[in-house]
Tab-separated table of C-alpha atoms and ligand atoms in Angstrom:
chain	number	residue	atom	x	y	z
J	1	MET	CA	26.722	-1.697	-40.091
J	2	ILE	CA	24.245	-3.337	-37.735
J	3	GLU	CA	21.110	-2.234	-39.562
J	4	LEU	CA	22.364	-3.038	-43.069
J	5	LYS	CA	23.722	-6.422	-41.907
J	6	ARG	CA	20.307	-7.165	-40.421
J	7	ILE	CA	18.594	-6.321	-43.724
J	8	LEU	CA	21.142	-8.383	-45.675
J	9	GLU	CA	20.773	-11.420	-43.405
J	10	LYS	CA	17.176	-11.787	-44.557
J	11	ARG	CA	18.432	-12.330	-48.100
J	12	ASN	CA	20.357	-15.394	-46.969
J	13	LEU	CA	23.203	-14.861	-49.413
J	14	PRO	CA	25.999	-17.311	-50.180
J	15	ASN	CA	29.305	-16.123	-48.769
J	16	VAL	CA	31.521	-14.639	-51.433
J	17	MET	CA	34.486	-14.953	-49.084
J	18	MET	CA	34.264	-18.754	-48.874
J	19	ASP	CA	35.370	-20.846	-51.826
J	20	GLN	CA	33.809	-24.019	-53.211
J	21	ASN	CA	35.871	-26.175	-50.835
J	22	SER	CA	34.522	-24.122	-47.913
J	23	THR	CA	37.874	-22.458	-47.354
J	24	VAL	CA	37.597	-18.932	-46.007
J	25	ILE	CA	39.427	-16.370	-48.133
J	26	LYS	CA	41.863	-14.519	-45.908
J	27	ASP	CA	44.065	-12.423	-48.139
J	28	ASP	CA	44.494	-10.890	-51.575
J	29	LYS	CA	46.448	-13.890	-52.907
J	30	MET	CA	43.693	-16.322	-52.004
J	31	TRP	CA	41.238	-13.872	-53.551
J	32	ALA	CA	42.938	-14.112	-56.958
J	33	ASN	CA	41.944	-17.815	-57.123
J	34	ARG	CA	38.523	-17.196	-55.687
J	35	ARG	CA	37.920	-14.519	-58.313
J	36	GLN	CA	38.709	-17.044	-61.064
J	37	GLU	CA	36.314	-19.494	-59.460
J	38	ILE	CA	33.562	-16.864	-59.423
J	39	VAL	CA	34.085	-15.936	-63.066
J	40	GLN	CA	33.864	-19.649	-63.962
J	41	LEU	CA	30.720	-20.051	-61.891
J	42	LEU	CA	28.953	-17.079	-63.461
J	43	GLY	CA	30.144	-18.194	-66.892
J	44	SER	CA	28.843	-21.733	-66.497
J	45	GLN	CA	25.591	-20.898	-64.683
J	46	VAL	CA	24.456	-17.454	-65.831
J	47	TYR	CA	25.963	-15.785	-68.894
J	48	GLY	CA	27.688	-18.670	-70.676
J	49	PHE	CA	31.325	-19.119	-71.648
J	50	SER	CA	32.803	-17.078	-74.467
J	51	PRO	CA	35.356	-18.280	-77.007
J	52	PRO	CA	38.980	-17.212	-76.597
J	53	ALA	CA	40.017	-13.800	-77.900
J	54	PRO	CA	40.951	-13.708	-81.586
J	55	SER	CA	44.691	-13.542	-82.180
J	56	LYS	CA	44.400	-10.174	-83.903
J	57	VAL	CA	41.904	-7.326	-84.113
J	58	SER	CA	42.439	-5.098	-87.159
J	59	PRO	CA	41.177	-1.499	-87.304
J	60	LYS	CA	40.135	0.245	-90.514
J	61	LEU	CA	39.374	3.955	-90.480
J	62	VAL	CA	35.995	4.578	-92.117
J	63	ARG	CA	35.739	8.325	-91.533
J	64	GLU	CA	37.207	11.002	-89.378
J	65	ASP	CA	36.115	14.481	-88.295
J	66	LYS	CA	39.115	16.324	-86.926
J	67	ASP	CA	37.015	19.243	-85.671
J	68	ALA	CA	34.015	17.531	-84.174
J	69	PHE	CA	31.847	18.890	-81.388
J	70	ALA	CA	32.690	22.576	-81.883
J	71	GLY	CA	36.249	21.622	-82.680
J	72	LYS	CA	36.837	20.192	-79.212
J	73	ALA	CA	37.444	16.600	-80.279
J	74	VAL	CA	38.450	14.224	-83.029
J	75	HIS	CA	35.612	11.865	-83.884
J	76	SER	CA	36.422	8.789	-85.918
J	77	VAL	CA	34.520	5.718	-86.971
J	78	ILE	CA	36.618	2.578	-87.169
J	79	ASP	CA	35.695	-0.895	-88.331
J	80	LEU	CA	37.227	-3.598	-86.164
J	81	SER	CA	37.634	-6.969	-87.806
J	82	PHE	CA	38.907	-10.353	-86.708
J	83	ASP	CA	38.784	-14.011	-87.677
J	84	THR	CA	36.120	-16.373	-86.393
J	85	PRO	CA	35.476	-20.083	-87.131
J	86	ARG	CA	33.130	-18.993	-89.957
J	87	GLY	CA	35.212	-16.245	-91.502
J	88	GLU	CA	35.848	-12.608	-90.800
J	89	PHE	CA	33.544	-10.564	-88.607
J	90	SER	CA	33.608	-6.801	-88.237
J	91	PHE	CA	31.719	-4.063	-86.431
J	92	PRO	CA	31.968	-0.255	-86.280
J	93	VAL	CA	33.267	1.642	-83.266
J	94	ASN	CA	33.012	5.363	-82.591
J	95	LEU	CA	36.065	6.945	-81.039
J	96	ILE	CA	35.976	10.459	-79.596
J	97	ILE	CA	39.245	11.959	-78.393
J	98	PRO	CA	39.185	15.376	-76.667
J	99	LYS	CA	41.873	17.745	-77.849
J	100	ALA	CA	42.334	19.499	-74.518
J	101	VAL	CA	43.580	16.429	-72.644
J	102	SER	CA	46.551	14.241	-73.379
J	103	GLU	CA	46.322	10.577	-72.368
J	104	ALA	CA	42.681	10.978	-71.454
J	105	PRO	CA	40.756	8.459	-69.350
J	106	LEU	CA	38.109	6.755	-71.435
J	107	PHE	CA	34.519	5.549	-71.127
J	108	LEU	CA	33.741	2.562	-73.291
J	109	HIS	CA	29.996	2.831	-73.784
J	110	ILE	CA	28.063	-0.240	-74.853
J	111	ALA	CA	25.238	1.584	-76.590
J	112	PHE	CA	21.540	1.092	-77.294
J	113	SER	CA	21.775	3.300	-80.361
J	114	PRO	CA	24.229	3.746	-83.241
J	115	ASN	CA	23.784	7.544	-82.934
J	116	VAL	CA	26.582	9.630	-81.502
J	117	PRO	CA	25.532	11.699	-79.612
J	118	ASP	CA	22.311	10.158	-78.411
J	119	LYS	CA	19.805	10.766	-75.614
J	120	TYR	CA	21.765	8.258	-73.494
J	121	PHE	CA	25.155	9.532	-74.604
J	122	PRO	CA	25.800	13.266	-74.015
J	123	VAL	CA	29.095	13.314	-75.843
J	124	GLU	CA	29.826	17.041	-75.635
J	125	GLU	CA	29.376	17.116	-71.866
J	126	ILE	CA	31.705	14.154	-71.534
J	127	ILE	CA	34.352	15.837	-73.702
J	128	ASP	CA	34.028	18.934	-71.505
J	129	GLY	CA	34.525	16.665	-68.510
J	130	GLY	CA	37.939	15.704	-69.902
J	131	PHE	CA	37.171	12.175	-71.050
J	132	ALA	CA	37.675	10.213	-74.232
J	133	MET	CA	34.956	7.827	-75.371
J	134	ALA	CA	34.569	4.723	-77.430
J	135	SER	CA	31.156	3.294	-78.210
J	136	PHE	CA	29.586	0.570	-80.224
J	137	TYR	CA	25.979	-0.259	-80.977
J	138	TYR	CA	25.074	-3.592	-79.421
J	139	GLU	CA	22.902	-4.769	-82.335
J	140	ASP	CA	25.869	-4.348	-84.679
J	141	ILE	CA	27.184	-7.395	-82.815
J	142	THR	CA	24.078	-9.559	-82.888
J	143	LYS	CA	20.339	-8.906	-82.841
J	144	ASP	CA	18.613	-8.486	-79.512
J	145	LYS	CA	16.320	-11.363	-80.465
J	146	ASP	CA	15.866	-14.993	-79.571
J	147	GLU	CA	17.988	-16.413	-82.382
J	148	PHE	CA	21.633	-17.388	-82.753
J	149	GLU	CA	22.238	-16.842	-86.451
J	150	SER	CA	22.641	-13.070	-86.711
J	151	GLY	CA	26.046	-11.385	-86.595
J	152	LEU	CA	28.608	-12.703	-84.159
J	153	ALA	CA	26.219	-15.387	-82.837
J	154	GLY	CA	26.182	-17.131	-86.216
J	155	MET	CA	29.964	-16.959	-86.560
J	156	TYR	CA	30.434	-19.449	-83.741
J	157	SER	CA	28.150	-22.348	-82.872
J	158	GLY	CA	24.932	-20.731	-84.100
J	159	GLU	CA	21.774	-22.437	-82.832
J	160	ASN	CA	23.614	-25.490	-81.488
J	161	ARG	CA	24.732	-24.036	-78.205
J	162	LYS	CA	25.884	-26.189	-75.307
J	163	PRO	CA	24.151	-25.553	-71.966
J	164	ASP	CA	27.056	-23.417	-70.740
J	165	GLU	CA	27.809	-21.653	-74.001
J	166	TRP	CA	27.513	-17.909	-74.403
J	167	GLY	CA	24.248	-16.042	-74.439
J	168	LYS	CA	23.984	-12.581	-75.920
J	169	ILE	CA	25.097	-10.674	-72.819
J	170	SER	CA	28.372	-12.586	-73.085
J	171	MET	CA	28.599	-11.747	-76.796
J	172	TRP	CA	28.173	-8.041	-76.157
J	173	ALA	CA	30.662	-8.170	-73.257
J	174	TRP	CA	33.185	-10.087	-75.373
J	175	SER	CA	32.829	-7.480	-78.123
J	176	ALA	CA	33.590	-4.699	-75.622
J	177	GLN	CA	36.779	-6.643	-74.890
J	178	ARG	CA	37.649	-6.529	-78.588
J	179	VAL	CA	37.225	-2.757	-78.462
J	180	MET	CA	39.556	-2.849	-75.469
J	181	ASP	CA	42.093	-4.781	-77.594
J	182	PHE	CA	41.980	-1.915	-80.068
J	183	ILE	CA	42.170	0.785	-77.370
J	184	GLN	CA	45.430	-0.797	-76.167
J	185	THR	CA	47.019	0.471	-79.384
J	186	LEU	CA	45.965	4.123	-78.945
J	187	GLU	CA	48.513	6.627	-77.712
J	188	GLU	CA	45.900	9.298	-76.984
J	189	VAL	CA	44.276	7.197	-74.261
J	190	ASP	CA	45.455	6.312	-70.770
J	191	LYS	CA	45.175	2.519	-70.732
J	192	ALA	CA	45.165	2.460	-66.942
J	193	ARG	CA	41.941	4.479	-66.761
J	194	ILE	CA	39.352	2.770	-68.911
J	195	ALA	CA	35.830	2.240	-67.623
J	196	VAL	CA	33.128	0.181	-69.316
J	197	VAL	CA	29.598	1.549	-68.991
J	198	GLY	CA	26.141	0.375	-69.900
J	199	HIS	CA	22.496	0.913	-69.070
J	200	SER	CA	20.021	-1.775	-68.102
J	201	ARG	CA	20.628	-4.962	-70.146
J	202	LEU	CA	23.866	-3.298	-71.219
J	203	GLY	CA	24.636	-2.491	-67.572
J	204	LYS	CA	24.467	-6.230	-66.889
J	205	THR	CA	26.819	-6.557	-69.846
J	206	ALA	CA	29.237	-3.888	-68.553
J	207	LEU	CA	29.546	-5.596	-65.170
J	208	TRP	CA	30.111	-9.006	-66.735
J	209	CYS	CA	32.719	-7.503	-69.060
J	210	ALA	CA	34.641	-5.811	-66.219
J	211	ALA	CA	34.336	-8.930	-64.049
J	212	GLN	CA	36.135	-10.986	-66.684
J	213	ASP	CA	38.669	-8.488	-67.981
J	214	GLU	CA	41.082	-6.850	-65.562
J	215	ARG	CA	42.209	-4.318	-68.141
J	216	PHE	CA	39.103	-2.334	-67.194
J	217	ILE	CA	39.759	-0.271	-64.088
J	218	MET	CA	36.028	0.277	-63.587
J	219	GLY	CA	32.684	-1.296	-64.409
J	220	ILE	CA	29.673	1.034	-64.445
J	221	SER	CA	26.151	-0.298	-64.304
J	222	ASN	CA	23.163	1.986	-64.649
J	223	GLU	CA	19.910	0.411	-63.448
J	224	SER	CA	20.983	-3.056	-64.493
J	225	GLY	CA	18.580	-4.780	-62.097
J	226	CYS	CA	17.806	-8.474	-62.458
J	227	SER	CA	20.847	-10.609	-63.345
J	228	GLY	CA	22.923	-7.421	-63.242
J	229	ALA	CA	23.743	-5.511	-60.075
J	230	ALA	CA	20.672	-6.559	-58.082
J	231	ILE	CA	20.698	-9.406	-55.595
J	232	SER	CA	18.300	-12.105	-56.858
J	233	ARG	CA	17.320	-13.603	-53.499
J	234	GLY	CA	14.339	-11.670	-52.162
J	235	LYS	CA	14.363	-9.331	-55.141
J	236	LYS	CA	11.281	-7.300	-55.987
J	237	GLY	CA	10.162	-6.449	-59.530
J	238	GLU	CA	11.770	-8.617	-62.175
J	239	ARG	CA	12.775	-12.132	-61.089
J	240	ILE	CA	14.811	-14.833	-62.829
J	241	ARG	CA	11.543	-16.482	-63.817
J	242	ASP	CA	10.540	-13.303	-65.703
J	243	ILE	CA	13.844	-12.593	-67.361
J	244	VAL	CA	14.441	-16.105	-68.735
J	245	LYS	CA	10.902	-16.172	-70.079
J	246	THR	CA	11.213	-12.937	-72.060
J	247	PHE	CA	14.956	-12.881	-72.716
J	248	PRO	CA	16.204	-16.503	-72.526
J	249	TYR	CA	18.850	-15.797	-75.165
J	250	TRP	CA	20.660	-13.261	-72.968
J	251	PHE	CA	21.926	-16.157	-70.843
J	252	CYS	CA	23.236	-19.666	-71.121
J	253	GLU	CA	20.737	-22.511	-70.941
J	254	ASN	CA	21.910	-23.517	-67.446
J	255	TYR	CA	20.502	-20.334	-65.963
J	256	LYS	CA	16.970	-21.695	-66.354
J	257	GLU	CA	17.669	-24.102	-63.495
J	258	TYR	CA	17.308	-21.221	-61.094
J	259	VAL	CA	13.769	-20.197	-61.989
J	260	ASP	CA	11.898	-20.096	-58.654
J	261	ASN	CA	14.970	-21.752	-57.226
J	262	GLU	CA	17.161	-18.811	-56.242
J	263	GLU	CA	17.931	-20.270	-52.844
J	264	ASN	CA	19.911	-23.073	-54.510
J	265	MET	CA	22.147	-20.800	-56.538
J	266	PRO	CA	25.779	-21.231	-55.432
J	267	PHE	CA	26.148	-17.491	-56.137
J	268	ASP	CA	24.171	-14.294	-56.156
J	269	GLN	CA	24.735	-11.060	-58.007
J	270	HIS	CA	27.105	-9.583	-55.413
J	271	PHE	CA	29.544	-12.201	-56.807
J	272	LEU	CA	29.480	-10.308	-60.095
J	273	ILE	CA	30.455	-7.055	-58.393
J	274	SER	CA	33.043	-8.822	-56.227
J	275	ALA	CA	34.769	-10.215	-59.290
J	276	ILE	CA	35.684	-6.628	-60.197
J	277	ALA	CA	37.346	-6.017	-56.800
J	278	PRO	CA	39.702	-4.454	-55.913
J	279	ARG	CA	39.077	-2.413	-59.043
J	280	TYR	CA	36.310	0.198	-59.117
J	281	VAL	CA	32.596	-0.328	-59.590
J	282	TYR	CA	29.777	2.173	-59.982
J	283	VAL	CA	26.148	1.253	-59.491
J	284	SER	CA	23.432	3.814	-60.160
J	285	SER	CA	19.779	3.317	-59.365
J	286	ALA	CA	16.547	5.248	-59.932
J	287	ILE	CA	13.841	5.204	-57.297
J	288	GLY	CA	11.052	4.791	-59.854
J	289	ASP	CA	12.712	1.777	-61.458
J	290	GLU	CA	10.860	-0.834	-59.439
J	291	TRP	CA	11.421	-3.495	-62.086
J	292	ALA	CA	15.200	-3.234	-61.453
J	293	ASP	CA	14.696	-2.866	-57.653
J	294	PRO	CA	17.055	-0.149	-56.326
J	295	GLU	CA	17.205	-1.706	-52.856
J	296	SER	CA	18.536	-4.994	-54.207
J	297	GLU	CA	21.115	-3.106	-56.285
J	298	PHE	CA	22.289	-1.200	-53.214
J	299	LEU	CA	22.470	-4.329	-51.032
J	300	SER	CA	24.632	-6.018	-53.627
J	301	CYS	CA	27.198	-3.228	-53.221
J	302	VAL	CA	27.118	-3.640	-49.455
J	303	ALA	CA	27.566	-7.419	-49.717
J	304	ALA	CA	30.492	-7.118	-52.133
J	305	SER	CA	32.360	-4.668	-49.919
J	306	ASP	CA	33.995	-7.250	-47.639
J	307	VAL	CA	36.269	-8.302	-50.489
J	308	TYR	CA	37.821	-4.845	-50.673
J	309	GLU	CA	38.903	-5.124	-47.032
J	310	LEU	CA	41.282	-7.928	-48.095
J	311	PHE	CA	43.149	-5.263	-50.024
J	312	GLY	CA	43.090	-2.726	-47.203
J	313	VAL	CA	40.644	-0.484	-49.059
J	314	LYS	CA	36.931	0.271	-48.736
J	315	GLY	CA	34.189	-0.959	-51.047
J	316	LEU	CA	30.963	0.981	-50.474
J	317	VAL	CA	31.223	3.659	-47.797
J	318	THR	CA	27.737	4.309	-46.520
J	319	GLU	CA	25.778	5.230	-43.448
J	320	ASP	CA	24.166	2.294	-41.750
J	321	ARG	CA	20.820	2.577	-43.497
J	322	LEU	CA	19.190	2.259	-46.882
J	323	PRO	CA	19.809	5.255	-49.161
J	324	GLU	CA	17.348	8.049	-49.913
J	325	VAL	CA	16.820	9.793	-53.226
J	326	GLY	CA	19.770	12.124	-53.773
J	327	THR	CA	22.264	9.877	-51.979
J	328	LYS	CA	25.642	9.845	-53.666
J	329	LEU	CA	28.346	7.608	-52.228
J	330	HIS	CA	31.763	8.304	-53.722
J	331	GLU	CA	34.037	7.617	-50.785
J	332	GLY	CA	35.090	3.992	-51.382
J	333	ARG	CA	35.935	1.917	-54.446
J	334	ILE	CA	32.289	1.112	-55.046
J	335	GLY	CA	30.490	4.273	-56.084
J	336	TYR	CA	26.727	4.502	-55.882
J	337	HIS	CA	23.903	6.941	-56.399
J	338	LEU	CA	20.150	6.853	-56.124
J	339	ARG	CA	18.303	9.445	-58.136
J	340	GLY	CA	14.659	10.350	-58.548
J	341	GLY	CA	12.780	9.477	-61.696
J	342	THR	CA	12.468	6.393	-63.817
J	343	HIS	CA	14.444	3.943	-65.953
J	344	TYR	CA	16.791	6.014	-68.156
J	345	LEU	CA	20.479	6.772	-68.607
J	346	SER	CA	20.342	10.459	-67.702
J	347	ARG	CA	22.714	13.430	-67.574
J	348	TYR	CA	22.639	13.097	-63.802
J	349	ASP	CA	23.919	9.527	-64.095
J	350	TRP	CA	26.776	10.531	-66.410
J	351	GLN	CA	27.695	13.385	-64.067
J	352	GLY	CA	27.918	10.847	-61.260
J	353	PHE	CA	30.214	8.560	-63.301
J	354	MET	CA	32.448	11.483	-64.252
J	355	GLU	CA	32.656	12.839	-60.703
J	356	PHE	CA	33.567	9.401	-59.397
J	357	MET	CA	36.172	8.800	-62.101
J	358	ARG	CA	37.675	12.225	-61.481
J	359	ARG	CA	37.770	11.756	-57.739
J	360	LYS	CA	39.280	8.304	-57.879
J	361	LEU	CA	41.449	8.327	-60.959
J	362	TYR	CA	42.524	11.864	-61.762
V	1	GCU	C1	13.604	-5.221	-69.671
V	1	GCU	C2	14.263	-6.342	-68.893
V	1	GCU	C3	15.356	-5.804	-67.956
V	1	GCU	C4	16.314	-4.945	-68.719
V	1	GCU	C5	15.565	-3.866	-69.451
V	1	GCU	C6	16.426	-2.970	-70.348
V	1	GCU	O1	12.846	-4.421	-68.827
V	1	GCU	O2	13.251	-7.025	-68.208
V	1	GCU	O3	16.022	-6.876	-67.346
V	1	GCU	O4	17.294	-4.428	-67.851
V	1	GCU	O5	14.606	-4.452	-70.306
V	1	GCU	O6	17.441	-3.413	-70.842
V	1	GCU	O7	16.002	-1.837	-70.599
């Protein structure tokens, strides 16, 4: 990996394999502590800390179609509710269980739309692929706006957040964990094969969710870019300065310290991917998505791969060069593809996720 190492060196990244006391991580046991340290670091500096899980998540069936999608699946809508400091909160979840598969693997889709199916969510193709799905609409949790009163945000500290308290990416990620709590009770689903998937801001969310919660075997990020999969140091397109100006509420207040100050971050985004290791990660990029910066997304996968070696497995398996359009890397535990076209969660992307899941976990 001479060429890729040379390209990475220019980014001057902090070493994910060295902890805060400058101890080099040498084995999987040391990694378990280092992983905790990384989750704390990203919680305190980037996304903000979430409250503990509620003691109980209660499902209520709202409606059910036993012959959905040409009779191939059972589609139900379930309200999940739980206690918060300011009373009960609930949100709807779509659950789609294929009839042809028992104990199906499942994609938990953090969705941009309440519609099922949707342009970003080709449900029938995913059923045909042999997968179950759960999805929830992110704005059913809290508005994608700079305020902390709506929905879940208002149920906790509201506008009086501490500098390291959760921003909205953490709220959406935490809500995906509540869906995971519910999924644990389902017999039709294989609990060992649950992937969380999101596009763009919700791809950032999916990675942060999988980084924190080891019940997810895979985190899938589609074109998550800045503050998601992409390395921040030397990044093109969107920078921290841009994202905290337009979307300050996605993050904790502390993140603002790194505007035009990336070189002083005690982390970079390959830490986020590393926190999922040795579990599976999928990063998909589009060549026309310059705002997200495909090259910085790819380099993050390369930089996170060392951690997998501690477990005797491979992270990203790639030739020693930057990828071209059409590249699909499914060999190691970090899957990757680079497609043509622009910012979108396409059929091609879903096919990539399904192929990778099937190859690794079927
Ligand atoms: C904006 C934002 C990105 C984000 C994207 C999206 O472009 O700057 O960081 O990923 O929205 O969520 O579609």
